Amino acid sequence: MKLLILVALFGLSLAQHNPNTKHGRTSIVHLFEWRWADIAEECERFLAPNGFGGVQISPPHESIVLNNPWRPWWERYQPISYNLCSRSGTENELRDMITRCNNVGVYIYVDAIINHMCGAGGGEGTHSNCGTYFSAGKKDFPSVPYSHWDFNDNKCKTGSGNIENYGDPYQVRDCRLVSLLDLALEKDYVRGKVADYMNNLTDMGVAGFRVDACKHMWPGDLSAVYGRLHNLNTNWFAKGSRPFIFQEVIDLGGESIKASEYFHLGRVTEFKYGAKLGGVIRKWNGEKLSYTKNWGEGWGFMPDDKALVFVDNHDNQRGHGAGGAAIVTFWDPRMHKMAVAYMLAHPYGVTRVMSSFRWNRNIVNGKDTNDWMGPPSHSDGSTKPVPINPDQTCGDGWVCEHRWRQIKNMVIFRNVVNGQPHSNWWDNQNNQVAFGRGNRGFIVFNNDDWNLDVTLNTGMPGGTYCDVISGQKDGDRCTGKQITVGGDGRAHFKISNQDEDPFVAIHADSKL
Ligand code: QV4
Ligand code: CA
C-alpha cells in the first residue's frame, strides 16, 4: 500500500514535467496578446497543419484597466478577479478556443498570475475588464473574495513593503514585487482560491500552466497549490494526466534563489539559454558558434528534463526581465531566425517560440521608452484581430514569427527528428557549425563573415533533399536550395555569408 502511494505520488510529480502535447508535436508558441477568437482560427488553419504542439495564451483572468500609460500590455499581470474576461475576449470565447484547439490536437497553456493582485497604487473603482469593483488601497477584491487578511504585508519586513534586496529570499517571497499586492499563499483559503481558478481552466480543457513569478512564491506553497489541481479533462486527455507546469524563475546565477528549488514541482524557464545563445549569434565577448558543441547542460544550463527554453520572451524582447541587449528578437530578423533554428534543431529542453506584436520601439540610452505599449488596438482600447495576408504573413502590426517559413519549417524539423540523438557534429573552430539528429535531420550554419564550402557526413540516407530554410518541398520539387546526399551519407554544402538566411536544414520528410 505504502509503495503504491509512493508510486502514485512519484508518477504525479513527474507528470507535471510532461507538456502533454499530442504524439509527435514538440513545440509551444506564445501568441502574446492574441484574442481568443484569433487563436481558435490559428489552431485550425495553421498550427495543427504545421505540427505545433500548443499555445501559451496571455492571462485570461480579469485584470486592471490602466489609462496612464494607455492600456499597457502589462496591465494583464495585475489581477482584479478570477473572472474569465480579459482583453482577449469573453469566457465563452475562451471556452470556444480551448475546445476548437483541443479538437485539432493543439493544446492550451495558461499564463497564471497567482503571486499577487494589482499594484498597491491601483486605486479604487471598477476600472477592470468586466467592471468588477475593487480597492487596491483597502486590499479588497470582493469578487474573489480577497480582503486585507489574504495578503502578506505582516510577513514582509522591508520599510517600503516592496522587495528591496534580491539577496534576501524572505523579501523576494514575502514582499511586493514592484508594489504588486502580495498574496499570502501560506493560507489555506488563498491556496484554495488559486487552485479553484486553475481547476476551472483545467476542467474547460487546458493542458497546463506557465506559472508567473515563481521566484516570488515559496516552493512549499506552490507544492500545496499544485497538489490540489485536477487531472486534465478526459474529453481530450488520457485518464490521470496531470497539468503541465512550467514555472517562471529567472536564474542567471548569482542570486539567493535558485531555479533548482523548483525542479521537483515542474519545469522551469531556462533564462540562461536565450541570453547565451543571443551572445553567441551576436558574436559578443569572443563567443563562437563552434563553442556550442556541448550546448545544453554542458553550458551550465539546468537538466534537460527540467528546462523550458526560448530565444526571447514577452519581457526580455522589450528590456523587462532578464537577458539585456544580448537577446535576439524579431527586430533582428536574420539573427533571430538563426537562433530559433538552432534551438529547434537541438534536442535540449521543451521549446517555446515567441510570436509578437510590433510597437514603436524607441531606445534612449539603452532603454526603450515605449516598452509599455500594448497590442495593436482600436481607439477604444480593444485589441485588433490578426489579419492574414495572401502570402500567409500577418498584418496590422502582428509579427507572427511562428509563421515565418524558416521558423515554421524548423518546428516541423523538430517533430521529424524527435527522439534522435545530437550527432555528426562539425565545426570550423569559428562560426560555421553543423549537426544532425540521428539519420532524420541535419543543419548547417554559417555565421562567419566568409563563405562556407564543405563536404560533411550528414548521417542521412542517400537522396535529394529540399532545404527547408531557403524554401521547402513542394510536391516533387524544391522551392529553394536542393541538397544531394550520397550513398555514404556525405553531402556538399555551400552557404554564402551574404545569403538572406545563412543556414541550411534538411530532414527525412523534406526528401524528394
Ligand atoms: C512601479 C515601480 C515600483 C513602485 C510602483 C508604485 O516600479 O517600484 O513601487 O510603481 O506604484 C508595472 C510597472 C511598474 C509598476 C508596477 C506596479 O511596469 O513600474 O511599479 O506595474 O504598478 C509585468 C511587467 C512589469 C509590470 C507588471 C505588472 O514586466 O513592468 O509592472 O507586469 O503590471 C522580475 C520577476 C519576474 C518578472 C520580471 C519582469 O522575478 O517574475 O521581473 N516577470 C513576470 C512576468 C512579467 C510581469 C510579472 C512577472 C509580474 O513575465 O511580465 O511583470 O506579474 O525578474
Ligand atoms: Ca510573494
Coordinates of C-alpha atoms and ligand atoms in Angstrom, one line a residue:
M1 CA 0.0 0.0 0.0
K2 CA 2.7 2.4 1.0
L3 CA 4.6 1.5 -2.1
L4 CA 1.5 2.1 -4.2
I5 CA 1.1 5.6 -2.7
L6 CA 4.7 6.3 -3.3
V7 CA 4.5 5.2 -6.9
A8 CA 1.3 7.3 -7.4
L9 CA 2.9 10.4 -5.9
F10 CA 6.1 9.9 -7.9
G11 CA 4.1 9.5 -11.1
L12 CA 2.1 12.5 -10.3
S13 CA 5.1 14.8 -9.8
L14 CA 6.8 13.5 -12.9
A15 CA 3.7 14.1 -15.0
Q16 CA 3.8 17.9 -14.3
H17 CA 7.0 18.0 -16.3
N18 CA 5.3 16.5 -19.4
P19 CA 3.9 19.0 -21.8
N20 CA 1.0 16.7 -22.7
T21 CA 1.4 17.6 -26.3
K22 CA -0.1 15.3 -28.9
H23 CA 2.3 12.5 -30.0
G24 CA 4.9 13.8 -32.4
R25 CA 4.3 17.5 -31.6
T26 CA 7.1 19.2 -29.7
S27 CA 6.9 23.0 -29.6
I28 CA 4.7 25.6 -27.9
V29 CA 4.1 29.0 -29.4
H30 CA 3.4 32.1 -27.2
L31 CA 0.6 34.0 -29.0
F32 CA 1.2 37.1 -26.9
E33 CA -1.9 39.3 -26.5
W34 CA -3.9 37.5 -29.2
R35 CA -7.6 37.4 -29.0
W36 CA -9.2 34.0 -28.2
A37 CA -11.2 34.1 -31.4
D38 CA -8.0 34.5 -33.5
I39 CA -6.2 31.8 -31.6
A40 CA -9.1 29.4 -32.3
E41 CA -8.8 30.2 -36.0
E42 CA -5.0 29.9 -35.9
C43 CA -5.2 26.4 -34.3
E44 CA -7.4 25.2 -37.1
R45 CA -5.9 26.9 -40.1
F46 CA -2.2 27.0 -39.3
L47 CA -0.9 25.5 -36.0
A48 CA -2.4 22.0 -36.4
P49 CA -1.5 21.5 -40.0
N50 CA 2.1 22.6 -39.2
G51 CA 2.6 20.4 -36.2
F52 CA 2.6 22.9 -33.4
G53 CA 2.0 21.2 -30.0
G54 CA 0.3 24.0 -28.1
V55 CA -0.2 27.7 -27.4
Q56 CA 0.8 29.8 -24.4
I57 CA -2.0 32.3 -24.0
S58 CA -2.0 35.7 -22.3
P59 CA -3.5 35.8 -18.8
P60 CA -7.3 35.0 -19.1
H61 CA -8.4 36.5 -15.7
E62 CA -10.0 39.9 -15.2
S63 CA -7.3 42.5 -14.7
I64 CA -6.9 46.2 -14.0
V65 CA -7.6 48.6 -16.9
L66 CA -5.0 51.4 -17.0
N67 CA -5.1 54.7 -18.8
N68 CA -1.7 56.0 -17.8
P69 CA 0.1 54.8 -19.7
W70 CA -2.6 53.9 -22.1
R71 CA -3.6 50.2 -21.9
P72 CA 0.0 48.8 -21.4
W73 CA 0.4 45.1 -22.2
W74 CA 1.4 44.6 -18.5
E75 CA -2.0 45.5 -17.1
R76 CA -2.8 41.8 -17.7
Y77 CA -0.2 40.9 -15.0
Q78 CA -2.4 42.7 -12.4
P79 CA -5.4 40.5 -11.5
I80 CA -8.6 42.0 -10.1
S81 CA -10.6 38.8 -10.0
Y82 CA -10.5 35.3 -11.4
N83 CA -13.5 36.0 -13.7
L84 CA -12.6 34.9 -17.2
C85 CA -13.0 38.2 -19.1
S86 CA -9.9 39.9 -20.5
R87 CA -8.7 42.0 -23.3
S88 CA -8.5 38.8 -25.4
G89 CA -12.2 38.1 -25.1
T90 CA -15.1 36.7 -23.0
E91 CA -15.4 33.4 -21.1
N92 CA -17.4 32.0 -24.0
E93 CA -14.8 32.9 -26.5
L94 CA -12.1 31.4 -24.2
R95 CA -14.1 28.1 -23.9
D96 CA -14.7 28.0 -27.7
M97 CA -11.0 28.5 -28.3
I98 CA -10.0 25.7 -25.9
T99 CA -12.5 23.3 -27.4
R100 CA -11.6 24.1 -31.0
C101 CA -7.8 24.0 -30.4
N102 CA -8.1 20.7 -28.5
N103 CA -10.2 19.2 -31.2
V104 CA -7.3 19.7 -33.7
G105 CA -4.7 18.5 -31.2
V106 CA -3.2 21.9 -30.3
Y107 CA -3.3 22.3 -26.6
I108 CA -3.6 25.5 -24.4
Y109 CA -1.2 26.6 -21.7
V110 CA -2.5 29.4 -19.4
D111 CA -0.2 32.1 -18.1
A112 CA -1.3 32.0 -14.4
I113 CA -0.7 35.1 -12.2
I114 CA -1.0 33.8 -8.7
N115 CA 1.6 35.6 -6.7
H116 CA -0.2 38.9 -6.5
M117 CA -3.2 41.0 -7.4
C118 CA -2.9 44.6 -8.8
G119 CA -0.3 47.2 -7.8
A120 CA -0.8 49.0 -4.4
G121 CA -1.3 52.2 -6.3
G122 CA -4.1 50.7 -8.5
G123 CA -6.8 52.9 -6.9
E124 CA -10.4 52.1 -6.2
G125 CA -13.3 51.6 -8.6
T126 CA -14.5 49.5 -11.5
H127 CA -11.6 50.0 -13.9
S128 CA -11.3 46.3 -14.6
N129 CA -12.1 44.2 -17.7
C130 CA -15.7 43.4 -16.7
G131 CA -16.2 46.3 -14.5
T132 CA -15.8 44.4 -11.2
Y133 CA -15.3 46.7 -8.2
F134 CA -12.0 46.6 -6.2
S135 CA -10.0 48.7 -3.9
A136 CA -6.2 48.4 -4.1
G137 CA -5.8 50.8 -1.1
K138 CA -8.0 48.6 1.1
K139 CA -6.7 45.4 -0.4
D140 CA -10.3 44.5 -1.1
F141 CA -11.2 42.2 -4.1
P142 CA -14.8 41.3 -3.3
S143 CA -15.4 39.2 -6.4
V144 CA -12.7 36.5 -5.4
P145 CA -13.2 37.5 -2.5
Y146 CA -9.9 38.5 -1.0
S147 CA -9.6 41.0 1.8
H148 CA -6.6 42.5 3.6
W149 CA -6.2 39.3 5.6
D150 CA -5.2 37.5 2.5
F151 CA -2.0 39.5 1.8
N152 CA 1.5 39.2 3.0
D153 CA 2.1 42.6 4.5
N154 CA 2.7 41.4 8.0
K155 CA 5.2 38.9 6.8
C156 CA 7.2 41.4 4.8
K157 CA 10.0 43.1 6.7
T158 CA 11.1 45.9 4.4
G159 CA 10.3 49.5 5.1
S160 CA 8.7 50.1 1.7
G161 CA 6.8 46.8 1.7
N162 CA 8.4 46.1 -1.7
I163 CA 11.3 43.8 -2.5
E164 CA 14.4 45.8 -1.9
N165 CA 17.1 43.2 -1.9
Y166 CA 17.1 40.1 -4.1
G167 CA 19.8 38.6 -1.9
D168 CA 17.2 38.0 0.8
P169 CA 14.9 35.1 -0.1
Y170 CA 12.3 36.2 2.6
Q171 CA 11.9 39.6 1.0
V172 CA 11.7 38.1 -2.5
R173 CA 8.9 35.8 -1.4
D174 CA 7.0 37.8 1.2
C175 CA 7.3 41.4 -0.1
R176 CA 5.7 43.1 -3.0
L177 CA 7.2 42.7 -6.5
V178 CA 7.2 46.3 -7.9
S179 CA 4.4 47.1 -5.5
L180 CA 2.1 44.3 -6.6
L181 CA -0.2 43.3 -3.7
D182 CA 1.4 40.0 -2.5
L183 CA -0.9 37.1 -1.8
A184 CA -0.5 35.1 1.4
L185 CA -0.1 31.7 -0.2
E186 CA 0.6 30.1 3.1
K187 CA -3.1 30.4 3.9
D188 CA -5.3 27.5 3.0
Y189 CA -8.0 29.9 1.9
V190 CA -5.8 31.7 -0.6
R191 CA -4.4 28.4 -1.9
G192 CA -8.0 27.2 -2.4
K193 CA -9.0 30.3 -4.4
V194 CA -5.9 30.0 -6.6
A195 CA -6.5 26.3 -7.1
D196 CA -10.2 26.9 -7.9
Y197 CA -9.2 29.3 -10.6
M198 CA -6.7 26.9 -12.2
N199 CA -9.1 24.0 -11.9
N200 CA -11.8 25.9 -13.6
L201 CA -9.5 26.3 -16.6
T202 CA -8.3 22.7 -16.4
D203 CA -11.9 21.5 -16.4
M204 CA -12.5 23.6 -19.5
G205 CA -9.7 21.6 -21.2
V206 CA -6.4 23.5 -20.8
A207 CA -3.3 21.2 -20.7
G208 CA -1.2 23.2 -18.3
F209 CA 0.1 26.4 -16.9
R210 CA 3.0 28.9 -17.2
V211 CA 3.2 30.0 -13.6
D212 CA 4.2 33.6 -13.3
A213 CA 6.7 35.0 -10.8
C214 CA 7.6 31.7 -9.1
K215 CA 10.7 33.1 -7.6
H216 CA 8.4 35.2 -5.5
M217 CA 6.5 32.2 -4.1
W218 CA 7.7 29.6 -1.6
P219 CA 8.2 26.2 -3.3
G220 CA 6.2 24.7 -0.4
D221 CA 3.2 26.9 -1.1
L222 CA 3.4 26.1 -4.8
S223 CA 3.5 22.4 -4.0
A224 CA 0.4 22.7 -1.9
V225 CA -1.4 24.5 -4.8
Y226 CA -0.3 22.1 -7.5
G227 CA -1.3 19.2 -5.2
R228 CA -4.9 20.5 -5.4
L229 CA -5.0 20.6 -9.2
H230 CA -7.4 18.4 -11.1
N231 CA -6.4 15.9 -13.7
L232 CA -6.8 17.0 -17.3
N233 CA -10.2 16.8 -18.9
T234 CA -10.7 13.3 -20.2
N235 CA -12.6 14.5 -23.3
W236 CA -9.1 15.1 -24.7
F237 CA -6.5 13.7 -22.4
A238 CA -5.7 10.2 -21.0
K239 CA -7.3 9.5 -17.7
G240 CA -5.0 10.5 -14.9
S241 CA -3.0 13.1 -16.9
R242 CA -1.6 15.9 -14.8
P243 CA -1.4 19.6 -15.9
F244 CA 2.0 20.6 -17.4
I245 CA 3.6 23.1 -15.1
F246 CA 6.4 25.4 -16.3
Q247 CA 7.5 28.0 -13.8
E248 CA 8.9 31.4 -14.4
V249 CA 12.1 31.7 -12.4
I250 CA 14.8 34.0 -13.7
D251 CA 18.1 32.5 -12.5
L252 CA 21.1 33.7 -14.4
G253 CA 23.3 32.7 -11.4
G254 CA 24.4 34.9 -8.5
E255 CA 21.1 35.3 -6.7
S256 CA 19.9 33.9 -3.4
I257 CA 17.0 31.9 -5.1
K258 CA 17.9 29.1 -7.4
A259 CA 15.9 27.6 -10.3
S260 CA 16.7 24.2 -8.8
E261 CA 14.5 24.8 -5.8
Y262 CA 11.5 24.4 -8.2
F263 CA 12.7 21.4 -10.3
H264 CA 10.6 18.8 -8.3
L265 CA 7.4 20.9 -8.9
G266 CA 7.5 21.2 -12.7
R267 CA 9.7 22.5 -15.5
V268 CA 11.4 25.9 -15.1
T269 CA 12.1 28.6 -17.7
E270 CA 15.9 28.5 -18.5
F271 CA 16.7 32.2 -19.0
K272 CA 20.4 31.4 -19.5
Y273 CA 19.5 29.8 -22.8
G274 CA 18.4 32.9 -24.7
A275 CA 20.9 35.2 -23.1
K276 CA 23.8 32.9 -24.0
L277 CA 22.5 32.0 -27.5
G278 CA 22.0 35.7 -28.2
G279 CA 25.6 36.4 -27.2
V280 CA 26.8 33.6 -29.5
I281 CA 24.8 34.6 -32.5
R282 CA 25.9 38.3 -32.0
K283 CA 29.5 37.1 -31.5
W284 CA 29.8 39.2 -28.4
N285 CA 32.7 38.8 -26.0
G286 CA 34.6 36.4 -28.3
E287 CA 31.7 33.9 -28.3
K288 CA 31.7 31.5 -31.3
L289 CA 29.1 29.0 -32.6
S290 CA 31.9 26.3 -32.5
Y291 CA 31.8 26.6 -28.7
T292 CA 28.3 25.3 -28.7
K293 CA 29.4 21.7 -29.4
N294 CA 28.4 20.9 -25.8
W295 CA 25.3 23.2 -25.8
G296 CA 22.8 22.4 -23.1
E297 CA 23.9 21.1 -19.7
G298 CA 27.5 21.4 -20.8
W299 CA 26.9 25.2 -20.7
G300 CA 25.7 25.1 -17.1
F301 CA 22.1 25.0 -18.0
M302 CA 19.6 23.1 -15.8
P303 CA 18.9 19.4 -16.5
D304 CA 17.4 18.8 -19.9
D305 CA 14.2 17.2 -18.5
K306 CA 13.5 20.3 -16.3
A307 CA 14.0 23.0 -18.9
L308 CA 11.6 25.1 -20.9
V309 CA 13.6 27.1 -23.4
F310 CA 13.1 30.1 -25.7
V311 CA 15.2 32.6 -27.6
D312 CA 13.2 35.6 -26.3
N313 CA 10.0 36.1 -24.3
H314 CA 7.4 38.9 -23.9
D315 CA 9.6 40.6 -21.2
N316 CA 13.1 40.4 -22.5
Q317 CA 12.2 41.3 -26.0
R318 CA 11.4 44.8 -24.7
G319 CA 14.0 45.1 -21.9
H320 CA 11.9 43.8 -19.0
G321 CA 13.0 40.7 -17.1
A322 CA 16.5 39.3 -17.8
G323 CA 19.0 38.9 -20.6
G324 CA 19.6 42.5 -21.6
A325 CA 20.7 43.6 -25.1
A326 CA 22.1 40.1 -25.9
I327 CA 18.6 38.8 -26.5
V328 CA 17.8 38.4 -30.2
T329 CA 14.2 39.3 -31.2
F330 CA 12.2 39.8 -34.4
W331 CA 13.8 43.3 -34.5
D332 CA 16.9 41.5 -35.7
P333 CA 15.2 39.0 -38.0
R334 CA 18.2 37.4 -39.6
M335 CA 19.9 36.6 -36.3
H336 CA 16.5 35.7 -34.8
K337 CA 15.8 33.1 -37.4
M338 CA 19.2 31.6 -36.9
A339 CA 18.8 31.4 -33.1
V340 CA 15.3 29.9 -33.3
A341 CA 16.5 27.4 -35.8
Y342 CA 19.4 26.4 -33.6
M343 CA 17.1 26.0 -30.6
L344 CA 14.6 23.9 -32.6
A345 CA 17.3 21.7 -34.2
H346 CA 18.9 21.0 -30.8
P347 CA 17.5 18.3 -28.6
Y348 CA 17.7 20.2 -25.3
G349 CA 14.6 21.2 -23.4
V350 CA 10.9 21.8 -24.3
T351 CA 10.9 24.6 -26.8
R352 CA 8.7 27.7 -26.9
V353 CA 8.6 30.0 -29.9
M354 CA 7.7 33.7 -29.4
S355 CA 5.0 35.4 -31.5
S356 CA 5.0 39.1 -31.0
F357 CA 3.3 42.4 -31.9
R358 CA 5.2 45.4 -33.2
W359 CA 5.4 48.6 -31.2
N360 CA 7.1 52.0 -31.6
R361 CA 10.4 50.9 -30.2
N362 CA 12.3 54.0 -29.1
I363 CA 15.6 53.2 -27.4
V364 CA 17.1 56.1 -25.5
N365 CA 20.4 55.4 -23.6
G366 CA 19.8 51.7 -23.8
K367 CA 16.2 51.8 -22.6
D368 CA 13.0 51.5 -24.7
T369 CA 10.8 54.4 -23.6
N370 CA 7.9 52.6 -25.3
D371 CA 8.4 49.2 -23.6
W372 CA 4.9 49.5 -22.2
M373 CA 2.9 49.7 -25.4
G374 CA 0.0 47.3 -25.7
P375 CA -1.1 45.2 -28.6
P376 CA -2.4 46.6 -31.9
S377 CA -5.7 48.1 -30.8
H378 CA -8.6 50.3 -31.8
S379 CA -9.1 53.7 -30.3
D380 CA -11.4 52.3 -27.6
G381 CA -8.6 50.1 -26.4
S382 CA -10.0 46.8 -27.8
T383 CA -7.4 44.5 -29.4
K384 CA -7.4 44.3 -33.1
P385 CA -7.9 40.9 -34.9
V386 CA -5.0 39.3 -36.6
P387 CA -5.5 39.6 -40.4
I388 CA -3.7 37.0 -42.6
N389 CA -2.2 38.4 -45.8
P390 CA -2.3 36.4 -49.1
D391 CA 1.4 35.5 -48.6
Q392 CA 0.5 33.9 -45.2
T393 CA 2.1 36.7 -43.1
C394 CA 0.1 38.7 -40.6
G395 CA -1.0 42.3 -40.9
D396 CA -1.9 45.2 -38.6
G397 CA 1.3 45.1 -36.5
W398 CA 1.2 41.4 -35.7
V399 CA 4.6 39.9 -36.3
C400 CA 3.7 36.2 -36.3
E401 CA 7.3 34.9 -36.2
H402 CA 5.8 31.4 -35.9
R403 CA 4.5 31.8 -39.5
W404 CA 7.9 32.8 -40.9
R405 CA 8.8 29.9 -43.3
Q406 CA 12.2 29.3 -41.7
I407 CA 10.7 29.1 -38.2
K408 CA 7.6 27.1 -39.2
N409 CA 9.7 24.6 -41.1
M410 CA 12.1 24.2 -38.1
V411 CA 9.1 23.5 -35.8
I412 CA 8.3 20.6 -38.3
F413 CA 12.0 19.6 -38.3
R414 CA 12.0 19.2 -34.5
N415 CA 8.9 16.9 -34.8
V416 CA 10.6 14.9 -37.6
V417 CA 13.8 14.3 -35.6
N418 CA 12.1 13.9 -32.2
G419 CA 13.9 11.3 -30.1
Q420 CA 17.0 11.2 -32.2
P421 CA 20.4 12.0 -30.7
H422 CA 22.6 15.0 -31.4
S423 CA 25.1 13.6 -33.9
N424 CA 27.7 14.2 -36.7
W425 CA 28.9 17.5 -35.2
W426 CA 31.3 19.5 -37.4
D427 CA 32.8 23.0 -36.9
N428 CA 35.5 25.2 -38.5
Q429 CA 36.6 26.3 -35.0
N430 CA 34.8 29.6 -35.7
N431 CA 31.2 30.3 -36.6
Q432 CA 30.5 27.6 -39.1
V433 CA 28.9 24.5 -37.5
A434 CA 26.7 21.6 -38.4
F435 CA 25.0 18.8 -36.6
G436 CA 22.5 16.1 -37.2
R437 CA 19.8 14.3 -35.4
G438 CA 20.5 10.6 -36.0
N439 CA 19.5 9.8 -39.5
R440 CA 16.4 12.0 -39.6
G441 CA 17.8 15.6 -40.0
F442 CA 20.8 17.8 -40.5
I443 CA 21.5 21.5 -40.2
V444 CA 24.4 23.7 -41.2
F445 CA 25.1 27.3 -40.1
N446 CA 27.5 29.9 -41.5
N447 CA 27.7 32.8 -39.1
D448 CA 31.2 33.8 -40.3
D449 CA 32.0 36.7 -42.5
W450 CA 33.1 34.5 -45.3
N451 CA 31.6 31.7 -47.4
L452 CA 31.1 28.1 -46.2
D453 CA 32.0 25.4 -48.8
V454 CA 32.4 22.0 -47.3
T455 CA 31.5 18.3 -47.7
L456 CA 30.0 16.8 -44.5
N457 CA 28.8 13.5 -43.2
T458 CA 25.1 14.1 -42.6
G459 CA 24.2 10.6 -41.3
M460 CA 21.2 10.7 -43.6
P461 CA 20.2 8.1 -46.2
G462 CA 21.2 9.0 -49.8
G463 CA 18.9 11.0 -51.9
T464 CA 17.9 14.6 -52.9
Y465 CA 16.5 16.8 -50.1
C466 CA 14.9 20.2 -50.1
D467 CA 16.5 22.8 -47.8
V468 CA 13.6 23.9 -45.5
I469 CA 15.2 27.3 -44.9
S470 CA 15.5 28.9 -48.4
G471 CA 12.3 27.1 -49.4
Q472 CA 10.7 23.7 -48.8
K473 CA 9.4 20.6 -50.6
D474 CA 6.5 21.3 -52.9
G475 CA 5.2 18.1 -54.4
D476 CA 8.2 16.6 -56.4
R477 CA 10.3 19.8 -56.4
C478 CA 12.1 22.1 -54.0
T479 CA 11.2 25.8 -53.9
G480 CA 14.6 26.7 -52.5
K481 CA 18.0 25.0 -52.4
Q482 CA 18.4 21.3 -53.1
I483 CA 20.9 19.1 -51.2
T484 CA 22.2 15.8 -52.6
V485 CA 23.2 13.3 -50.0
G486 CA 25.4 10.4 -51.4
G487 CA 25.0 6.8 -50.6
D488 CA 27.8 7.3 -48.0
G489 CA 25.7 9.9 -46.2
R490 CA 28.0 12.7 -47.4
A491 CA 26.8 16.0 -48.9
H492 CA 28.3 19.2 -50.2
F493 CA 27.1 22.4 -48.6
K494 CA 27.8 26.0 -49.9
I495 CA 26.4 28.8 -47.8
S496 CA 27.3 32.4 -48.7
N497 CA 27.7 34.8 -45.8
Q498 CA 25.6 37.1 -47.9
D499 CA 22.6 34.7 -48.1
E500 CA 19.3 36.0 -46.8
D501 CA 19.5 33.2 -44.3
P502 CA 23.0 31.8 -43.8
F503 CA 21.9 28.3 -42.8
V504 CA 20.5 25.1 -44.4
A505 CA 18.4 22.4 -42.9
I506 CA 17.2 19.0 -44.4
H507 CA 15.1 16.3 -42.8
A508 CA 13.5 12.9 -43.6
D509 CA 10.2 14.5 -44.7
S510 CA 11.9 17.0 -47.0
K511 CA 13.4 14.3 -49.2
L512 CA 12.1 14.3 -52.8
Ligands
QV4_1 C1 6.1 50.9 -10.2 C2 7.5 50.9 -9.7 C3 7.5 50.3 -8.3 C4 6.6 51.2 -7.4 C5 5.2 51.3 -8.1 C6 4.3 52.2 -7.4 O1 8.4 50.1 -10.5 O2 8.8 50.3 -7.7 O3 6.5 50.7 -6.2 O4 5.3 51.7 -9.5 O5 3.0 52.0 -7.7 C7 4.2 47.6 -13.8 C8 5.1 48.7 -14.0 C9 5.9 49.0 -12.7 C10 4.9 49.4 -11.6 C11 4.0 48.1 -11.4 C12 3.0 48.3 -10.3 O6 6.0 48.4 -15.1 O7 6.7 50.1 -13.0 O8 5.7 49.6 -10.4 O9 3.4 47.8 -12.6 O10 2.1 49.3 -10.7 C13 4.9 42.8 -15.9 C14 5.9 44.0 -16.2 C15 6.1 44.9 -15.1 C16 4.7 45.4 -14.6 C17 4.0 44.2 -14.1 C18 2.6 44.5 -13.5 O11 7.1 43.4 -16.7 O12 6.8 46.0 -15.6 O13 4.9 46.3 -13.5 O14 3.8 43.3 -15.2 O15 1.8 45.1 -14.4 C19 11.4 40.0 -12.1 C20 10.5 38.9 -11.6 C21 9.8 38.2 -12.7 C22 9.1 39.2 -13.7 C23 10.1 40.1 -14.2 C24 9.6 41.2 -15.1 O16 11.2 38.0 -10.9 O17 8.8 37.3 -12.1 O18 10.7 40.8 -13.1 N1 8.4 38.5 -14.7 C25 6.9 38.2 -14.6 C26 6.2 38.4 -15.9 C27 6.1 39.9 -16.2 C28 5.3 40.6 -15.1 C29 5.4 39.9 -13.8 C30 6.2 38.9 -13.6 C31 4.5 40.4 -12.7 O19 6.8 37.8 -17.0 O20 5.6 40.2 -17.4 O21 5.6 42.0 -15.0 O22 3.3 39.6 -12.9 O23 12.5 39.5 -12.7
CA2 CA 5.1 36.6 -3.0

